[in-house]
Coordinates of C-alpha atoms and ligand atoms in Angstrom, one line a residue:
M154 CA 81.6 102.4 127.2
D155 CA 85.2 103.0 128.3
S156 CA 88.0 103.4 125.9
E157 CA 90.0 100.2 125.8
V158 CA 93.3 101.8 124.8
Q159 CA 93.1 104.4 127.7
A160 CA 93.6 101.7 130.2
K161 CA 96.6 100.2 128.4
A162 CA 98.9 103.0 127.2
D163 CA 100.2 106.2 128.8
F164 CA 98.9 109.3 127.1
S165 CA 100.7 111.9 129.2
G166 CA 103.3 112.9 126.6
V167 CA 103.0 114.0 122.9
R168 CA 102.8 110.9 120.8
Y169 CA 102.1 112.7 117.5
A170 CA 103.2 116.3 117.0
Q171 CA 101.9 115.9 113.5
C172 CA 99.0 114.0 112.0
W173 CA 100.7 111.1 110.0
E174 CA 97.5 110.6 108.0
D175 CA 97.1 112.1 104.6
A176 CA 94.8 115.0 104.8
D177 CA 94.2 115.1 101.0
V178 CA 92.8 111.6 101.2
L179 CA 90.7 112.4 104.2
V180 CA 89.2 115.6 102.8
E181 CA 88.2 114.0 99.5
A182 CA 86.8 110.9 101.3
L183 CA 84.6 112.8 103.7
D184 CA 83.4 115.3 101.1
V185 CA 82.4 117.8 103.8
Q186 CA 79.6 120.1 102.8
P187 CA 79.2 123.7 104.1
G188 CA 77.2 123.5 107.3
D189 CA 78.2 119.9 108.2
V190 CA 79.0 118.8 111.7
C191 CA 82.3 116.9 111.8
L192 CA 83.9 114.8 114.4
S193 CA 87.6 114.4 114.1
I194 CA 90.3 112.6 116.2
A195 CA 92.5 115.6 117.2
S196 CA 96.0 114.1 117.2
A197 CA 98.1 117.2 116.7
G198 CA 95.3 119.1 114.9
D199 CA 96.4 119.2 111.3
N200 CA 93.5 117.1 109.9
A201 CA 90.8 118.7 112.1
L202 CA 92.1 122.0 110.7
A203 CA 92.1 120.7 107.2
L204 CA 88.4 120.0 107.5
L205 CA 87.8 123.7 108.1
T206 CA 88.8 124.4 104.5
R207 CA 85.4 123.0 103.5
H208 CA 83.4 125.4 105.7
P209 CA 81.6 123.0 108.0
A210 CA 79.4 124.4 110.8
R211 CA 81.5 122.7 113.5
V212 CA 84.5 120.5 113.8
I213 CA 84.6 118.7 117.1
A214 CA 88.2 117.6 117.7
L215 CA 88.5 114.9 120.3
D216 CA 91.5 113.3 121.9
L217 CA 91.9 111.4 125.1
S218 CA 95.3 112.9 125.6
P219 CA 95.7 116.4 127.1
A220 CA 99.2 116.6 125.5
Q221 CA 97.7 116.2 122.0
L222 CA 95.2 118.9 122.7
A223 CA 98.1 121.2 123.8
C224 CA 99.5 120.7 120.3
V225 CA 96.1 121.6 118.7
E226 CA 95.8 124.7 120.9
L227 CA 99.2 125.9 120.0
R228 CA 98.4 125.5 116.3
V229 CA 95.1 127.3 116.7
A230 CA 96.9 130.2 118.4
A231 CA 99.6 130.2 115.6
Y232 CA 96.9 130.5 112.9
R233 CA 95.4 133.4 114.8
T234 CA 98.5 135.4 115.5
L235 CA 101.2 134.5 113.0
E236 CA 101.7 135.0 109.3
H237 CA 101.8 132.0 107.1
A238 CA 105.6 131.9 106.8
Q239 CA 105.9 132.2 110.6
L240 CA 103.5 129.3 111.1
L241 CA 105.8 127.1 109.0
E242 CA 108.8 128.2 111.0
L243 CA 107.1 127.4 114.4
I244 CA 106.0 124.0 113.2
G245 CA 109.5 123.3 111.8
S246 CA 108.5 123.0 108.2
T247 CA 111.1 125.6 107.4
P248 CA 114.3 126.5 109.2
S249 CA 114.1 129.2 111.9
Q250 CA 116.3 130.7 114.7
R251 CA 113.4 132.7 116.2
R252 CA 110.9 130.1 117.3
H253 CA 110.9 131.2 120.9
G254 CA 109.8 134.6 119.8
L255 CA 107.1 133.2 117.6
Y256 CA 105.9 131.0 120.5
G257 CA 105.9 134.2 122.7
N258 CA 103.4 135.7 120.2
C259 CA 101.1 132.7 120.5
R260 CA 101.4 132.2 124.2
P261 CA 98.9 134.8 125.4
L262 CA 96.2 133.0 123.4
L263 CA 96.8 129.6 125.2
G264 CA 94.8 128.3 128.2
S265 CA 96.8 127.8 131.3
A266 CA 97.3 124.1 130.8
A267 CA 98.6 124.4 127.3
R268 CA 100.8 127.4 128.3
D269 CA 102.4 125.4 131.2
F270 CA 102.8 122.5 128.8
W271 CA 104.8 124.4 126.2
D272 CA 106.6 126.7 128.7
A273 CA 108.1 123.5 130.1
R274 CA 109.4 122.4 126.7
P275 CA 111.7 125.1 125.4
A276 CA 113.8 122.6 123.5
D277 CA 110.7 121.3 121.6
V278 CA 109.7 124.8 120.7
A279 CA 113.3 125.6 119.5
G280 CA 113.4 122.5 117.4
G281 CA 110.0 123.1 115.8
V282 CA 106.8 122.0 117.5
G283 CA 106.0 119.5 114.7
G284 CA 108.9 117.4 115.8
A285 CA 108.0 117.2 119.5
G286 CA 106.3 113.8 119.6
K287 CA 107.4 110.3 120.2
F288 CA 106.6 109.3 116.7
E289 CA 108.6 112.2 115.2
R290 CA 111.6 111.3 117.4
Y291 CA 111.4 107.8 116.2
F292 CA 111.6 109.1 112.6
G293 CA 114.5 111.3 113.7
L294 CA 116.4 108.2 114.8
F295 CA 115.7 106.6 111.4
R296 CA 117.0 109.8 109.6
R297 CA 120.1 110.3 111.8
Y298 CA 121.3 106.7 112.4
V299 CA 119.7 104.4 109.9
M300 CA 119.6 106.3 106.6
P301 CA 123.4 107.2 106.7
L302 CA 124.1 103.5 106.8
V303 CA 122.0 103.0 103.7
H304 CA 122.4 105.9 101.3
R305 CA 124.4 109.1 101.0
R306 CA 122.9 112.6 101.1
P307 CA 122.9 113.2 97.3
Q308 CA 121.1 110.0 96.8
I309 CA 118.4 110.9 99.3
E310 CA 118.1 114.3 97.6
A311 CA 117.7 112.6 94.2
L312 CA 114.9 110.4 95.6
L313 CA 113.1 113.4 97.0
R314 CA 113.4 115.3 93.7
G315 CA 111.0 112.7 92.2
G316 CA 110.4 113.2 88.5
L317 CA 108.4 111.3 86.0
L318 CA 107.0 107.8 86.8
E319 CA 109.5 105.8 84.7
K320 CA 112.4 107.7 86.1
R321 CA 111.2 107.1 89.7
R322 CA 110.8 103.4 89.1
T323 CA 114.2 103.1 87.5
F324 CA 115.9 105.1 90.3
Y325 CA 114.3 102.9 92.9
R326 CA 115.4 99.7 91.2
R327 CA 118.9 100.7 90.3
Y328 CA 120.0 103.0 93.0
W329 CA 117.7 102.7 96.0
D330 CA 116.4 99.1 96.7
S331 CA 119.6 97.6 98.0
F332 CA 120.0 94.7 100.4
R333 CA 120.9 97.1 103.1
W334 CA 117.9 99.3 102.6
R335 CA 115.5 96.3 102.8
L336 CA 117.3 94.8 105.9
L337 CA 117.6 98.0 107.9
F338 CA 114.1 99.2 106.9
R339 CA 112.6 95.9 108.0
L340 CA 114.5 96.0 111.3
F341 CA 113.6 99.6 112.1
F342 CA 109.9 99.3 111.1
S343 CA 109.5 95.9 112.8
R344 CA 106.8 95.4 115.4
L345 CA 109.4 95.3 118.2
V346 CA 111.3 98.5 117.3
M347 CA 108.3 100.5 116.2
G348 CA 106.2 99.3 119.2
R349 CA 108.9 100.3 121.7
M350 CA 110.3 103.5 120.1
G351 CA 107.7 104.9 117.9
R352 CA 104.2 103.9 119.0
D353 CA 103.3 101.8 122.0
P354 CA 103.5 98.0 122.4
S355 CA 99.8 98.0 123.3
F356 CA 98.9 99.5 119.9
F357 CA 100.0 96.2 118.4
A358 CA 97.8 94.0 120.6
Y359 CA 95.6 92.9 117.7
V360 CA 98.3 93.0 114.9
E361 CA 99.0 89.7 113.1
G362 CA 101.7 88.8 110.6
D363 CA 104.8 90.6 109.3
V364 CA 104.5 94.3 109.9
A365 CA 107.7 95.5 108.3
T366 CA 107.4 93.8 104.9
R367 CA 104.0 95.4 104.4
I368 CA 105.3 98.8 105.3
L369 CA 108.3 98.3 103.0
E370 CA 106.0 97.5 100.1
R371 CA 104.0 100.7 100.8
A372 CA 107.2 102.7 101.0
K373 CA 108.2 101.5 97.6
H374 CA 104.7 102.5 96.3
A375 CA 105.2 106.0 97.9
V376 CA 108.5 106.7 96.2
T377 CA 107.8 105.1 92.8
E378 CA 104.1 105.2 91.9
L379 CA 103.7 108.5 93.8
D380 CA 106.0 111.5 93.5
P381 CA 108.2 112.2 96.5
A382 CA 108.5 115.9 95.4
E383 CA 104.8 116.1 96.3
N384 CA 105.0 114.1 99.6
P385 CA 105.4 116.2 102.8
Y386 CA 105.2 113.1 105.0
L387 CA 108.1 111.4 103.3
Q388 CA 110.1 114.7 103.1
W389 CA 109.8 115.1 106.9
I390 CA 110.9 111.6 107.6
M391 CA 113.9 111.9 105.4
T392 CA 115.0 115.5 106.1
G393 CA 113.2 116.6 109.3
R394 CA 111.3 119.3 107.5
H395 CA 109.1 120.0 104.5
T396 CA 111.1 120.7 101.4
T397 CA 108.9 121.0 98.3
A398 CA 105.4 120.0 99.7
L399 CA 103.2 120.7 102.7
P400 CA 100.3 118.9 104.3
L401 CA 97.0 120.4 103.3
A402 CA 96.4 122.5 106.4
L403 CA 99.8 124.2 106.0
R404 CA 99.5 125.1 102.4
P405 CA 99.4 128.9 101.8
E406 CA 96.2 128.7 99.8
H407 CA 94.3 127.4 102.8
F408 CA 95.8 129.6 105.5
D409 CA 93.2 132.4 105.4
T410 CA 90.2 130.0 105.1
I411 CA 91.4 128.1 108.1
R412 CA 92.1 131.2 110.1
T413 CA 88.6 132.6 109.3
N414 CA 86.9 129.3 110.3
L415 CA 88.8 128.7 113.6
D416 CA 85.8 129.6 115.7
R417 CA 84.1 126.5 114.3
L418 CA 86.7 124.2 115.8
E419 CA 85.9 122.8 119.3
C420 CA 88.5 120.9 121.1
R421 CA 87.6 118.3 123.8
C422 CA 89.8 116.1 125.9
Q423 CA 87.5 113.1 125.7
S424 CA 87.4 109.7 124.1
V425 CA 85.1 109.1 121.2
E426 CA 83.4 106.5 123.3
D427 CA 82.6 109.1 126.1
F428 CA 81.6 111.7 123.5
L429 CA 79.0 109.4 121.9
A430 CA 77.5 108.5 125.3
S431 CA 76.1 112.0 125.6
E432 CA 75.4 112.7 121.9
E433 CA 71.9 112.8 120.4
P434 CA 71.2 110.5 117.6
H435 CA 71.7 111.8 114.0
A436 CA 73.9 114.7 115.2
V437 CA 77.1 114.3 113.2
D438 CA 77.6 114.3 109.4
R439 CA 81.3 113.4 109.0
F440 CA 83.7 111.3 111.1
N441 CA 87.5 111.3 110.8
L442 CA 88.4 108.3 113.0
S443 CA 92.2 108.1 112.4
D444 CA 93.0 104.4 113.1
I445 CA 91.5 104.2 116.6
F446 CA 89.7 100.9 115.9
E447 CA 92.9 98.9 115.6
Y448 CA 93.6 99.6 119.3
M449 CA 90.4 97.7 120.2
S450 CA 89.2 94.1 120.2
P451 CA 86.8 93.2 117.4
Q452 CA 84.0 93.2 119.9
N453 CA 84.7 96.7 121.2
Y454 CA 85.2 97.9 117.6
H455 CA 81.8 96.6 116.5
R456 CA 80.1 98.1 119.5
L457 CA 81.7 101.5 118.9
L458 CA 81.0 101.4 115.2
E459 CA 77.3 100.7 115.9
R460 CA 77.2 103.8 118.3
I461 CA 78.8 105.9 115.6
A462 CA 76.3 104.8 113.0
K463 CA 73.5 105.8 115.5
A464 CA 75.1 109.2 116.1
A465 CA 75.5 109.9 112.4
R466 CA 73.1 111.6 110.1
P467 CA 71.8 109.7 107.1
A468 CA 74.2 110.0 104.1
G469 CA 76.9 110.9 106.6
R470 CA 80.4 109.4 106.1
L471 CA 83.1 107.8 108.2
A472 CA 86.7 107.6 107.1
Y473 CA 89.4 105.6 108.9
W474 CA 92.7 103.9 108.4
N475 CA 93.9 100.4 109.2
M476 CA 97.6 100.6 109.9
L477 CA 98.3 96.9 110.7
V478 CA 95.0 95.5 111.9
P479 CA 92.1 94.8 109.6
R480 CA 89.0 96.7 110.7
S481 CA 86.0 97.5 108.5
R482 CA 82.2 97.3 108.9
P483 CA 81.0 93.8 109.9
E484 CA 78.1 92.2 108.1
T485 CA 76.0 92.7 111.2
L486 CA 76.0 96.4 110.5
A487 CA 75.2 96.1 106.8
N488 CA 71.8 97.7 107.4
C489 CA 73.3 100.9 108.6
L490 CA 76.7 101.3 106.9
L491 CA 77.6 101.0 103.3
P492 CA 81.3 100.6 102.4
L493 CA 82.4 102.9 99.6
T494 CA 85.0 100.5 98.4
D495 CA 85.9 102.0 95.0
L496 CA 86.4 105.5 96.4
A497 CA 88.4 104.1 99.4
A498 CA 90.6 102.0 97.1
R499 CA 91.3 104.9 94.7
L500 CA 92.2 107.2 97.6
Y501 CA 94.4 104.5 99.2
S502 CA 96.4 104.2 96.0
Q503 CA 97.1 108.0 96.4
D504 CA 97.9 107.9 100.1
K505 CA 101.2 109.7 100.7
A506 CA 101.5 108.6 104.3
F507 CA 102.7 105.1 103.5
F508 CA 102.4 103.1 106.7
Y509 CA 98.8 102.1 106.3
S510 CA 97.5 98.8 105.0
R511 CA 94.0 100.0 104.1
F512 CA 91.8 103.1 104.0
V513 CA 88.1 102.7 104.7
V514 CA 85.2 105.0 103.8
E515 CA 81.7 104.1 104.8
E516 CA 78.4 105.8 104.2
V517 CA 75.6 106.0 106.8
L518 CA 72.3 104.5 105.4
G519 CA 69.1 106.4 106.3
Ligands
LIG229 C1 94.7 106.7 116.9 S1 96.3 107.6 117.1 C2 97.0 107.2 115.5 C3 98.2 107.8 115.0 C4 98.9 107.1 113.9 N1 98.0 106.9 112.8 C5 99.4 105.7 114.3 O1 98.7 104.8 114.1 O2 100.5 105.6 114.9 C6 95.8 109.3 116.9 C7 95.3 109.9 118.1 O3 94.1 109.2 118.6 C8 94.0 109.4 120.0 N2 93.0 108.3 120.4 C9 93.2 107.0 120.3 N3 92.1 106.3 120.7 C10 91.2 107.3 120.9 C11 89.8 107.3 121.3 N4 89.2 106.1 121.5 N5 89.1 108.5 121.5 C12 89.8 109.6 121.3 N6 91.1 109.7 120.9 C13 91.8 108.6 120.7 C14 95.4 109.2 120.5 O4 95.6 109.9 121.7 C15 96.2 109.9 119.4 O5 96.5 111.3 119.7

């Protein structure tokens, strides 16, 4: 089974220099047990690394893009060679003037392809490797050109300071939710602009309805019902770095565990479809599938989900997001996959990466 999206979009550059999917939600959903075998979409590596905090036997990190795997490889080298504070500098979570030197420390640990890749991108290294993707550049445009037309710096800082629930709601209503905010947000996160500048038009092939209004509602949820002071994804979008919160894999309390478990991470430049073609049945316990299904027709999605269910061990779990396209287990697979709807809905309400319309958790029936 070929990957549908591989034929439609160009995967030669970095699309995602960070995983824009909430690792806290993922780790709780998958409930990885010591000794489990996990399969994770690699993206930039953060969420595959986050799974290592639960001591699985293996995390197989797959991506069909070599550029994404160069991001993962650099992160792995950074965990091995740098101290925690230096890792944050290299990523761009914290300011730094010495990223070239930090990259130089990691460089000997890279394979030749990843080394050539990063050697050719000194500006991306200097700016922080977590900002090097098309999606991060898109957020950079929002931060530099759209936000100044909407709110001044002190107001943005006040939003990010968060506070108690009632204070956040009042702040949003009184000081944030202006006509200009709604208009420019809707324009910038429209299918047209996001498709061309942030993602890829082909990623929207199966999207129906008004994309921007849905994302605007979720953004409101993220800054009122959730606390911006605890939201690293929002902080990066608004400031270009992490101010008071970090994604799970970058938190200091997980640094040593991830470093110790790095040998359990296997990176492969391969589609999930190709990987499953060679996999024995009942070989994987946990699947982090990002939102790959929404790049596929319903028919291809159903076929792939069936293969995943066959490759999974009984009582295994699948977690995936819907950004804009509804995808969840069809009735025809009711005998092998059980939706964990209450868990998924609870986690979705806590999801700090606010662009998704749904989070799905499914359990493999024996
Ligand atoms: C699915 S994308 C999603 C990122 C973000 N959530 C979004 O929607 O914009 C994350 C990663 O999955 C990879 N990818 C997409 N389809 C894949 C497939 N069938 N097998 C392996 N990797 C895939 C892409 O190369 C990308 O690095």
